[in-house]
Coordinates of C-alpha atoms in Angstrom, one line a residue:
Chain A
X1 CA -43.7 23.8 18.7
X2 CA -44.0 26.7 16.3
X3 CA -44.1 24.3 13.0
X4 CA -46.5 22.0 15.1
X5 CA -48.5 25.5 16.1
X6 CA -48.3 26.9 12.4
X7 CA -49.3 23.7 10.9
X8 CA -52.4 23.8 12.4
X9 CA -53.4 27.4 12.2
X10 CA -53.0 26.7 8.4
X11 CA -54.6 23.7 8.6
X12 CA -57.7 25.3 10.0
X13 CA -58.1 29.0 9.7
X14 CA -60.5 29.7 6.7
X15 CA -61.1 25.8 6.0
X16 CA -56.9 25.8 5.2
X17 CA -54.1 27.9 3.9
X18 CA -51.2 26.2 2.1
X19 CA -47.6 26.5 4.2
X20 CA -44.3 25.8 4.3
X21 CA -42.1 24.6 7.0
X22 CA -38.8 26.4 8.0
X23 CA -37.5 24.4 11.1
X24 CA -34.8 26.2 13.0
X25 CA -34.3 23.7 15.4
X26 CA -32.8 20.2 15.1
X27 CA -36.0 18.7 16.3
X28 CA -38.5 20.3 14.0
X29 CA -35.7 19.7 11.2
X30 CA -35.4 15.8 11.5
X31 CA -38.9 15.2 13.2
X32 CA -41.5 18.0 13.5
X33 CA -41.3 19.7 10.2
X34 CA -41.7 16.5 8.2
X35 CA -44.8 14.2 7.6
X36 CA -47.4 16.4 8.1
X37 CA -48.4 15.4 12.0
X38 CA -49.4 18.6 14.1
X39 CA -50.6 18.2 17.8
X40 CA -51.5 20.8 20.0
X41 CA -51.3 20.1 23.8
X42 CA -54.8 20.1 25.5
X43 CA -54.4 21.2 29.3
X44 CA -51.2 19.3 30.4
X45 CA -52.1 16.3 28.1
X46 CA -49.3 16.1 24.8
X47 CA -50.7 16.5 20.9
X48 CA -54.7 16.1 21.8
X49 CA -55.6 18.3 19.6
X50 CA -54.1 18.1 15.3
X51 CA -54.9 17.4 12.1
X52 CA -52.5 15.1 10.0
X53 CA -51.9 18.3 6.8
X54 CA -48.5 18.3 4.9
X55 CA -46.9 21.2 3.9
X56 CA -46.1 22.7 0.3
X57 CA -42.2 22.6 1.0
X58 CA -40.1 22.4 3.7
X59 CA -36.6 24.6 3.7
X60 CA -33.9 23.2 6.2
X61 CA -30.7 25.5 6.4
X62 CA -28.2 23.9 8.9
X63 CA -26.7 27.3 9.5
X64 CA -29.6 28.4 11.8
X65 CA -27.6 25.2 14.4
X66 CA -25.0 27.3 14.8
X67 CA -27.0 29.0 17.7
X68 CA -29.0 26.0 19.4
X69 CA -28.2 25.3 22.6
X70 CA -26.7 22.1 23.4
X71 CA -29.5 20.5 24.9
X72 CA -32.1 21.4 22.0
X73 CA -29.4 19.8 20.2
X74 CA -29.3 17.0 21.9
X75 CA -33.2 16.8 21.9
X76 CA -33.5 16.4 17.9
X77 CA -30.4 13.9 18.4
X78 CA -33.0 11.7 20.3
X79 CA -35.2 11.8 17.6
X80 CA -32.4 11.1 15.1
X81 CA -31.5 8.0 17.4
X82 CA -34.9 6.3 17.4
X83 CA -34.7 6.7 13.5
X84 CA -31.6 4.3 14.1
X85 CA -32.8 2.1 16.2
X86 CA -36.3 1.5 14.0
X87 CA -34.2 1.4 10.6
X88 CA -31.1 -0.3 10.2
X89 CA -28.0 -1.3 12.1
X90 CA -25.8 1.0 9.4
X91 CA -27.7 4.2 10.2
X92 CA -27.5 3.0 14.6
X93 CA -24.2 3.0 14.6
X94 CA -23.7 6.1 12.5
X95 CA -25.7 8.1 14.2
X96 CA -24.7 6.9 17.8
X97 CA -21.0 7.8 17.0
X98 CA -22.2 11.6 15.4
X99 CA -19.6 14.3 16.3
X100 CA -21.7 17.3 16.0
X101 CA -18.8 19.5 15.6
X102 CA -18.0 17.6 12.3
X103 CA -20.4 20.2 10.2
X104 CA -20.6 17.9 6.8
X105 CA -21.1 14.4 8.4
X106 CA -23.4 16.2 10.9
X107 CA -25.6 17.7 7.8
X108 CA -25.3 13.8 5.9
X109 CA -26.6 12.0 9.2
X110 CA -29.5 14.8 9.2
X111 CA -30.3 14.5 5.5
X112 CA -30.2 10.8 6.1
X113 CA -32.5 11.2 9.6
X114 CA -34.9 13.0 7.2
X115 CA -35.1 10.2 4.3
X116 CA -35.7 7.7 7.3
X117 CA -39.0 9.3 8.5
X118 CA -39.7 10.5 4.5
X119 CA -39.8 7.0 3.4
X120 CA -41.4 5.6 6.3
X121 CA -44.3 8.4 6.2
X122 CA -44.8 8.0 2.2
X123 CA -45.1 4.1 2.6
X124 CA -47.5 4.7 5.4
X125 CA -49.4 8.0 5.5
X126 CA -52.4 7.3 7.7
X127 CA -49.9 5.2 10.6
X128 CA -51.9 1.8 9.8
X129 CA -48.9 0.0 10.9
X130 CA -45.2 1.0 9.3
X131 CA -45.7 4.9 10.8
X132 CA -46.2 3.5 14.2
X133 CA -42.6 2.7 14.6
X134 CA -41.9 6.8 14.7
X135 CA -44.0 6.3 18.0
X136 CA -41.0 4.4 19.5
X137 CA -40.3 5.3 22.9
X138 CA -42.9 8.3 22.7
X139 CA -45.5 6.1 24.7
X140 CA -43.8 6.3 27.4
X141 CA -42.2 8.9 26.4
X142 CA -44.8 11.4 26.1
X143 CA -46.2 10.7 29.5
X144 CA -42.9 11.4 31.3
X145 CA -43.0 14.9 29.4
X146 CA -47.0 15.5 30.3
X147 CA -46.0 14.1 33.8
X148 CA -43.0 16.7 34.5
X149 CA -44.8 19.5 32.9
X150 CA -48.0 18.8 35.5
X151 CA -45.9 18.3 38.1
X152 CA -44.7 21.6 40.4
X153 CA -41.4 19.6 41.8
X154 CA -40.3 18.7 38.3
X155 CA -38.5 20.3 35.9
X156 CA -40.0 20.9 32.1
X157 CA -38.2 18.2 29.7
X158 CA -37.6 18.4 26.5
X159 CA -39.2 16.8 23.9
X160 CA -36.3 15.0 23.2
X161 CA -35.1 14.3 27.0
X162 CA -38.2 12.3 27.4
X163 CA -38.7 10.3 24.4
X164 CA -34.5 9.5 25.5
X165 CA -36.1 7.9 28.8
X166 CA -38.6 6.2 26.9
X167 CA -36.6 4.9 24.6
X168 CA -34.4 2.8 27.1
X169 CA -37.9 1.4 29.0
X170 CA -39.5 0.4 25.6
X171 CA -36.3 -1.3 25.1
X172 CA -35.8 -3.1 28.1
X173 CA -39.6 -3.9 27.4
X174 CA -38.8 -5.2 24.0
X175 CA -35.7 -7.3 25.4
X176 CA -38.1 -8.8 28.1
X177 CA -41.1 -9.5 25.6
X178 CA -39.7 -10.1 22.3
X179 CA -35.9 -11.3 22.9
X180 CA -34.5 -7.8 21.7
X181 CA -30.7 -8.6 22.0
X182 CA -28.9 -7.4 25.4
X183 CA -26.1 -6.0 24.5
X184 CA -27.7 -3.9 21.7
X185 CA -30.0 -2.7 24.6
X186 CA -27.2 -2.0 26.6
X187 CA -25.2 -0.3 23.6
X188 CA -28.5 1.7 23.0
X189 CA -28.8 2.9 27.2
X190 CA -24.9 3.7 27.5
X191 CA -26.0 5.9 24.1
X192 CA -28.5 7.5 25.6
X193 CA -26.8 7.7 28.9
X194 CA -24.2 9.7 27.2
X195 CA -26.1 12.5 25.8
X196 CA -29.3 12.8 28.4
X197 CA -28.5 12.8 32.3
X198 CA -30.8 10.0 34.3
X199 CA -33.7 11.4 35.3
X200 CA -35.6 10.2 39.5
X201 CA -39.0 8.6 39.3
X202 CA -39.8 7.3 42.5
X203 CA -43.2 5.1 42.9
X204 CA -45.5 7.5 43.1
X205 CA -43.8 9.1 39.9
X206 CA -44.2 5.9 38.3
X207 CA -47.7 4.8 39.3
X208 CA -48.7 8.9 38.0
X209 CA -47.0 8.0 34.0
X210 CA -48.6 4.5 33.9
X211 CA -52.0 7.0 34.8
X212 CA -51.3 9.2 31.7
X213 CA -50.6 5.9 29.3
X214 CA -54.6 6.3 29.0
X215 CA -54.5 9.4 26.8
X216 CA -52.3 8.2 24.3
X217 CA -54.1 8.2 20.7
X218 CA -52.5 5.1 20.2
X219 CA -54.9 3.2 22.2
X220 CA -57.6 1.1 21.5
X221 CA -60.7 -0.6 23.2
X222 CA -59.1 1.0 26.8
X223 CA -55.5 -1.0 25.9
X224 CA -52.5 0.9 25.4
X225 CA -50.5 -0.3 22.9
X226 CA -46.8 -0.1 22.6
X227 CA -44.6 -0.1 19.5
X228 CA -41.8 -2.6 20.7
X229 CA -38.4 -3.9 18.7
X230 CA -37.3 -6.9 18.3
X231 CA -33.8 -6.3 17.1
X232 CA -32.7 -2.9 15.5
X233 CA -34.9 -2.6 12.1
X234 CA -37.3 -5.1 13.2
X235 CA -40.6 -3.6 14.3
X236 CA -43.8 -5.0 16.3
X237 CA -46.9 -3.0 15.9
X238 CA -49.8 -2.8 19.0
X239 CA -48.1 -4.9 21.5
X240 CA -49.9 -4.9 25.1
X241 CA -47.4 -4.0 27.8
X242 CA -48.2 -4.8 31.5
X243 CA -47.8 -2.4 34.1
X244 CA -45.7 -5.0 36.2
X245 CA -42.9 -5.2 33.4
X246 CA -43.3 -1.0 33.0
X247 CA -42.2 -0.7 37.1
X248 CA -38.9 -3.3 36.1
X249 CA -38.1 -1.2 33.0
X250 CA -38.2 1.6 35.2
X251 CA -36.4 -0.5 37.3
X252 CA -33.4 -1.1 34.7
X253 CA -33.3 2.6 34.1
X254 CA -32.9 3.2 37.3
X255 CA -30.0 1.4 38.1
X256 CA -28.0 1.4 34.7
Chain B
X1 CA -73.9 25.1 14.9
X2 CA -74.1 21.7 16.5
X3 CA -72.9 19.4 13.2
X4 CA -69.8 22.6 12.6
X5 CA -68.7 22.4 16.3
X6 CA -69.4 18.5 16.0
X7 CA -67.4 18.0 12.9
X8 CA -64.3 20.1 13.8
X9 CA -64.1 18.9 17.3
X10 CA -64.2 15.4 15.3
X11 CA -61.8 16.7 12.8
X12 CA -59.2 17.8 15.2
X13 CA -58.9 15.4 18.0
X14 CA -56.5 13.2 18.5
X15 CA -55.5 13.9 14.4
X16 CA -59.0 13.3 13.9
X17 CA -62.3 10.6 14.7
X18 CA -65.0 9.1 12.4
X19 CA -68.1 10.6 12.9
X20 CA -71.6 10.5 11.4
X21 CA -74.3 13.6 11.7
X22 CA -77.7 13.5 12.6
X23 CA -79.3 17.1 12.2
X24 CA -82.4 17.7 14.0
X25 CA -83.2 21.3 12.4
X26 CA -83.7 21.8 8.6
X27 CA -81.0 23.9 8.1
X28 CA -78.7 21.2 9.2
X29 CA -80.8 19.2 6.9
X30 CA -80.4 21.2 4.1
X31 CA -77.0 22.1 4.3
X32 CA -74.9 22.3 7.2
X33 CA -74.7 18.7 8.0
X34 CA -73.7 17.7 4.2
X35 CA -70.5 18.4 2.1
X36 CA -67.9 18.5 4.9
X37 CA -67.4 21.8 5.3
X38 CA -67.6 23.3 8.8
X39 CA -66.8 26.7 10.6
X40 CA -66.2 28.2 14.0
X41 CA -66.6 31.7 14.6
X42 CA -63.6 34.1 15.7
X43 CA -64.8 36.9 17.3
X44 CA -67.7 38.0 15.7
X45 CA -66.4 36.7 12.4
X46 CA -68.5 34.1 11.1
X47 CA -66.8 30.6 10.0
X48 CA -63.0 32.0 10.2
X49 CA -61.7 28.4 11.7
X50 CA -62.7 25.2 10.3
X51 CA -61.9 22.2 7.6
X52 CA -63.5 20.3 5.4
X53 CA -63.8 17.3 6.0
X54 CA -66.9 14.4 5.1
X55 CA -68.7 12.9 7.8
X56 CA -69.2 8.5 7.5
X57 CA -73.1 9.1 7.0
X58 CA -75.5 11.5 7.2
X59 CA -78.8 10.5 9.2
X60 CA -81.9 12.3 9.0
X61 CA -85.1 11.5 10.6
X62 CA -87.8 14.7 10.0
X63 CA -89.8 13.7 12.5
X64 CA -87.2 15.7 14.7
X65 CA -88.8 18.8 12.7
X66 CA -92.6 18.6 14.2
X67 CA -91.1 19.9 17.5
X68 CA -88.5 23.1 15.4
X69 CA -90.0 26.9 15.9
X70 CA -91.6 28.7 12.5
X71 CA -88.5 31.1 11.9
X72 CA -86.4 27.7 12.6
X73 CA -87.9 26.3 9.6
X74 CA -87.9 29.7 7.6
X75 CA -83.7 29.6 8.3
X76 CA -83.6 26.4 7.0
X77 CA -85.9 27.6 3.6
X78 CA -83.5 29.9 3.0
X79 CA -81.1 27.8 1.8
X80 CA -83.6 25.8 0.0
X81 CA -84.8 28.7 -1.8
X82 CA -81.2 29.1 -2.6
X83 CA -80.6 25.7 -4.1
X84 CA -83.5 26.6 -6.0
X85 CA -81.6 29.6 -7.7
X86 CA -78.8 28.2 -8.5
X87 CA -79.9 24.9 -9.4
X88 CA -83.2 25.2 -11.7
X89 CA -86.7 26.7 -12.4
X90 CA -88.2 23.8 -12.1
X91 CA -87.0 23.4 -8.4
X92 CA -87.2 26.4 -7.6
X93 CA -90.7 26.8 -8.8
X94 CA -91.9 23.9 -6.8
X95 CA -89.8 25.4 -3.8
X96 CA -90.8 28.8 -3.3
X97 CA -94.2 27.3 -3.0
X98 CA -93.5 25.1 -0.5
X99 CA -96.3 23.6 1.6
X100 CA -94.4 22.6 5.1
X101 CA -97.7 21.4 6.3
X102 CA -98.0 18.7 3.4
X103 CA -95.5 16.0 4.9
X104 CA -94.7 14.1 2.0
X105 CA -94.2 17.4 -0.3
X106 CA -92.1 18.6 2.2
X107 CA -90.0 15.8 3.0
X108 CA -89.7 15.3 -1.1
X109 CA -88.5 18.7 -1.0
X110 CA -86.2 18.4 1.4
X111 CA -84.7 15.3 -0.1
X112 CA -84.2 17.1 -3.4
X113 CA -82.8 19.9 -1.8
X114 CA -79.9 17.8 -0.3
X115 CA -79.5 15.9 -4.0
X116 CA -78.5 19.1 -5.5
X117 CA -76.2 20.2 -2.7
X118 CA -74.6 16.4 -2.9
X119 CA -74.3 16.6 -6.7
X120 CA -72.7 20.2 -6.3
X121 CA -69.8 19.3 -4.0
X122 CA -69.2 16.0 -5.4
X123 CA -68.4 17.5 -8.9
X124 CA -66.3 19.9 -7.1
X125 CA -65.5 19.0 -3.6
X126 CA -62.7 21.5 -3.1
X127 CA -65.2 24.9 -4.2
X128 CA -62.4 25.4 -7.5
X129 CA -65.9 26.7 -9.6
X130 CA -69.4 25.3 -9.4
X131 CA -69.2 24.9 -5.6
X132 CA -69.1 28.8 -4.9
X133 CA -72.7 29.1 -6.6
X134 CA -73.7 27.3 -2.6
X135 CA -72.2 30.7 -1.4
X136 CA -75.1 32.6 -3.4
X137 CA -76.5 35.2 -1.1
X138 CA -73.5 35.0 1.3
X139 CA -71.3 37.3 0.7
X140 CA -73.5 39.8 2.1
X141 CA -75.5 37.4 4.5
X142 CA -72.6 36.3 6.2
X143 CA -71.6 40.4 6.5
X144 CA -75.3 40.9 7.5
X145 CA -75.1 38.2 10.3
X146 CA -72.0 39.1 11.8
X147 CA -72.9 42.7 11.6
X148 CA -76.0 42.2 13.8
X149 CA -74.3 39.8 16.2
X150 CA -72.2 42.3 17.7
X151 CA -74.3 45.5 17.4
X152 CA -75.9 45.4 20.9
X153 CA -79.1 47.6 19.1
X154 CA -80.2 44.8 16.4
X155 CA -81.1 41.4 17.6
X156 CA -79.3 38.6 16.5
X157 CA -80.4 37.1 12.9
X158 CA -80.7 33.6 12.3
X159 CA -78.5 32.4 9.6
X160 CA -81.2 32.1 6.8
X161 CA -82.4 35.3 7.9
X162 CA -79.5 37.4 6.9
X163 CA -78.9 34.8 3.8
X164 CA -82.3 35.6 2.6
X165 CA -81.9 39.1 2.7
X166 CA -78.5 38.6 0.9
X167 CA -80.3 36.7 -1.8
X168 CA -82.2 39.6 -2.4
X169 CA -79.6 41.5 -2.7
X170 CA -77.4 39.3 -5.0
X171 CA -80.3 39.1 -7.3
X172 CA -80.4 42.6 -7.8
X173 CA -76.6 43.0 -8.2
X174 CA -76.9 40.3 -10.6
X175 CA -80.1 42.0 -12.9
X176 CA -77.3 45.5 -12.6
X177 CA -74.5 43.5 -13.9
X178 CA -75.5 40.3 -16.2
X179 CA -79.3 40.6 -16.8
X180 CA -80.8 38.9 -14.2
X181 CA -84.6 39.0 -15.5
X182 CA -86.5 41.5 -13.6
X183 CA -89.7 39.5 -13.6
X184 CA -87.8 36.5 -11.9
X185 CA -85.7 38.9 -9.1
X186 CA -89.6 40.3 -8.5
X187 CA -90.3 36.8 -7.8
X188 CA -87.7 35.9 -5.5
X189 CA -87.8 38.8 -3.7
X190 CA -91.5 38.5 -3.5
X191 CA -91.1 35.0 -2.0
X192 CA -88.3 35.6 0.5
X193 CA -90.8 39.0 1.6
X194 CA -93.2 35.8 2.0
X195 CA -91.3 34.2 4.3
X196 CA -88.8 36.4 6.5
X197 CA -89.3 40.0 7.8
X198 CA -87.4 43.1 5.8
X199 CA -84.5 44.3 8.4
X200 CA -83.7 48.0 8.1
X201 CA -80.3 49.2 7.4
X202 CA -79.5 52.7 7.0
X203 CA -76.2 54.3 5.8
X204 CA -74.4 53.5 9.0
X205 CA -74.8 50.0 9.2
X206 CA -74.3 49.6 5.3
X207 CA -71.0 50.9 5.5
X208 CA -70.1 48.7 8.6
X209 CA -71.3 45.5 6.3
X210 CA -69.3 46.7 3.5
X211 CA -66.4 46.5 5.6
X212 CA -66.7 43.6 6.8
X213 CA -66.8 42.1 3.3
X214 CA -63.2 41.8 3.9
X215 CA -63.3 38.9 6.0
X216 CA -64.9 36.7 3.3
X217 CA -63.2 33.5 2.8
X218 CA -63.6 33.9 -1.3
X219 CA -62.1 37.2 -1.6
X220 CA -58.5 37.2 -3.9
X221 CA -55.9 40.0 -4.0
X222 CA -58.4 42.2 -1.4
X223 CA -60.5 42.0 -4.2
X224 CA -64.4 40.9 -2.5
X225 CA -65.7 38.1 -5.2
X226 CA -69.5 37.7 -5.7
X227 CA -71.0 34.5 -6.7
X228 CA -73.8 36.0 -9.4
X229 CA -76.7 34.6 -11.3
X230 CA -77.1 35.6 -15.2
X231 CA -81.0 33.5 -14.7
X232 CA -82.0 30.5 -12.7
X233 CA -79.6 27.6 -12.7
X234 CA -77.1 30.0 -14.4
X235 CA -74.1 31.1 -12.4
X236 CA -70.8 33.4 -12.6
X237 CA -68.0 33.2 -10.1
X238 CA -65.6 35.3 -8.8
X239 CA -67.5 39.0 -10.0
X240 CA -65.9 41.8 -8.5
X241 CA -69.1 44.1 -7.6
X242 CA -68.6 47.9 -6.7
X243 CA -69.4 49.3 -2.9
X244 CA -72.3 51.7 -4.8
X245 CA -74.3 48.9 -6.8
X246 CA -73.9 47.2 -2.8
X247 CA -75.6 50.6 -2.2
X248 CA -78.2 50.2 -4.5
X249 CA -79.2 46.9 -3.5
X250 CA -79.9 47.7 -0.2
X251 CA -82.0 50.5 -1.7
X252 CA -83.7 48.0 -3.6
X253 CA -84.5 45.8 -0.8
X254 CA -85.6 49.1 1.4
X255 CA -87.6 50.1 -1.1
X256 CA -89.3 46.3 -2.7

């Protein structure tokens, strides 16, 4: 939040000031820092408002971890696991084993989280296609966390807790459309299932997200478009989802 | 106000929309709407958020102007006037006297007018040099403008109101420091006389503009940077002008 916040104040106070990131969390350091993005939420609804403005330099010291609580870390882990999944099998099964405790192979999988997104963003700067794969799970994603925050009986997510929930729906969604392997989504949701706890959407929760899909600035011409997978590292761009197969991905995520 | 608010709203949602501008007063005409560059007030502090960013097209029917007030259309001279400076005698000769009556003249006018601010930011879209001489009469009228907006005893000024009496007092900074002919500051003072009523400052409200030189968006190092003219169509950036020659300007302008 406060490099997404800072970014944009830079971005527009006096037409733009030049900045530099210094993420503190493990979010900002593998996801929010890096590539330029800021969003600003508008009422309830996630990152209406942003300009896309990179910084001059961004300074990660791993140090500052030492103090995160365990589910922030866990929150940039999400993050750090969707860079798997979009990438390569090698970095998957890297980063789904990570043993946070281990300080040097914990700093390696970040450094390595960061060239992920890096590359991707450099090849890609303006999300005509490539970028959009960062978007995986956030669909979805995004609405859960706008959803919970609106909602008086929820509980606030994190950033990372949602885009976790959204990951294993787009999944399912990907095995269902696009032949995405089973087991890999099953390895993927017993992942996931480890470090985030399941959360309850009952109908009316459900029916309320698909509601929210409608803000997403990936749409276009009223259809909201999905990034789906159809095996680790192998991306398909603006793929229309219907609501029917959303309610069974729920579905599957309910009753892993 | 309408193509700023317009173009930053554009500019900032959802990481930023295409958008096109279609001014319907001749200050929008003339300026606002072209180069990018737009600003949203903070407080009283004029232009303190914004970006630069192009619109897709720029549409301009002056038909829209047979319905805009007199001092509408004086605002709007203002800055044509001050193309006129900066640019060249022979535009500002056939500017100053302007018949808005004649149609065709006028429209010509106002098509040149926009040339010269087009061929100014496209040689230096990012104000580095020769952009700042569009900041001529300013530093002071922007000062001027905020000053009166939130003194509940003067009335609001319109923008080219408190621009043209910034003019007039650039000019005469600029005779003081680089040898401004006197004969052609007699003349531009006589003209913007012409065309907008003098405004009384005394000592008081002097001071209070002089402060609020600070919040220019050109100053460097606290230092407050005047764009000067040494004649018509020649310019100096980034002149550091003493709070007593301020003084004397606005005893030259009291006193004209």
């Amino acid at each position: 939040m406060v490099t997404d916040l800072g970014g944009f104040v830079a971005s527009t106070f006096k037409r733009g000031l030049q900045f530099i990131n210094i993420p503190t969390s493990l979010l900002a350091m593998v996801d929010a820092s890096v590539g330029g993005k800021n969003g600003i939420d508008l009422g309830h609804i996630k990152n209406q408002i942003g300009v896309i403005n990179l910084p001059e330099m961004v300074l990660i010291d791993t140090d500052f971890l030492n103090t995160l609580p365990a589910e922030q870390i866990a929150s940039g882990l999400a993050e750090m696991l969707k860079h798997g999944i979009i990438h390569s099998n090698n970095y998957w099964e890297r980063v789904k084993n990570i043993a946070v405790s281990n300080k040097n192979e914990f700093e390696t999988l970040i450094w390595d989280s960061i060239e992920i997104k890096k590359e991707i963003v450099a090849k890609d700067p303006l999300e005509k296609n490539l970028r959009k794969t960062l978007n995986y799970g956030h669909t979805l994603g995004h609405a859960i966390e706008s959803y919970f925050l609106k909602s008086p009986d929820k509980k606030n997510l994190l950033h990372g807790e949602a885009v976790a929930a959204g990951m294993v729906l787009a999944t399912f969604i990907s095995m269902e459309t696009y032949g995405f392997p089973k087991e890999t989504l099953f390895d993927i949701s017993k992942t996931i299932f480890k470090y985030f706890p399941k959360q309850s959407f009952d109908k009316k929760d459900i029916e309320a997200i698909i509601n929210l899909l409608v803000f997403d600035k990936k749409n276009r011409n009223g259809q909201v478009l999905f990034v789906l997978m159809k095996d680790i590292g192998n991306y398909k761009i603006d793929c229309v989802v219907s609501n029917n197969l959303i309610y069974n991905a729920f579905d599957y995520y309910k009753n892993f």
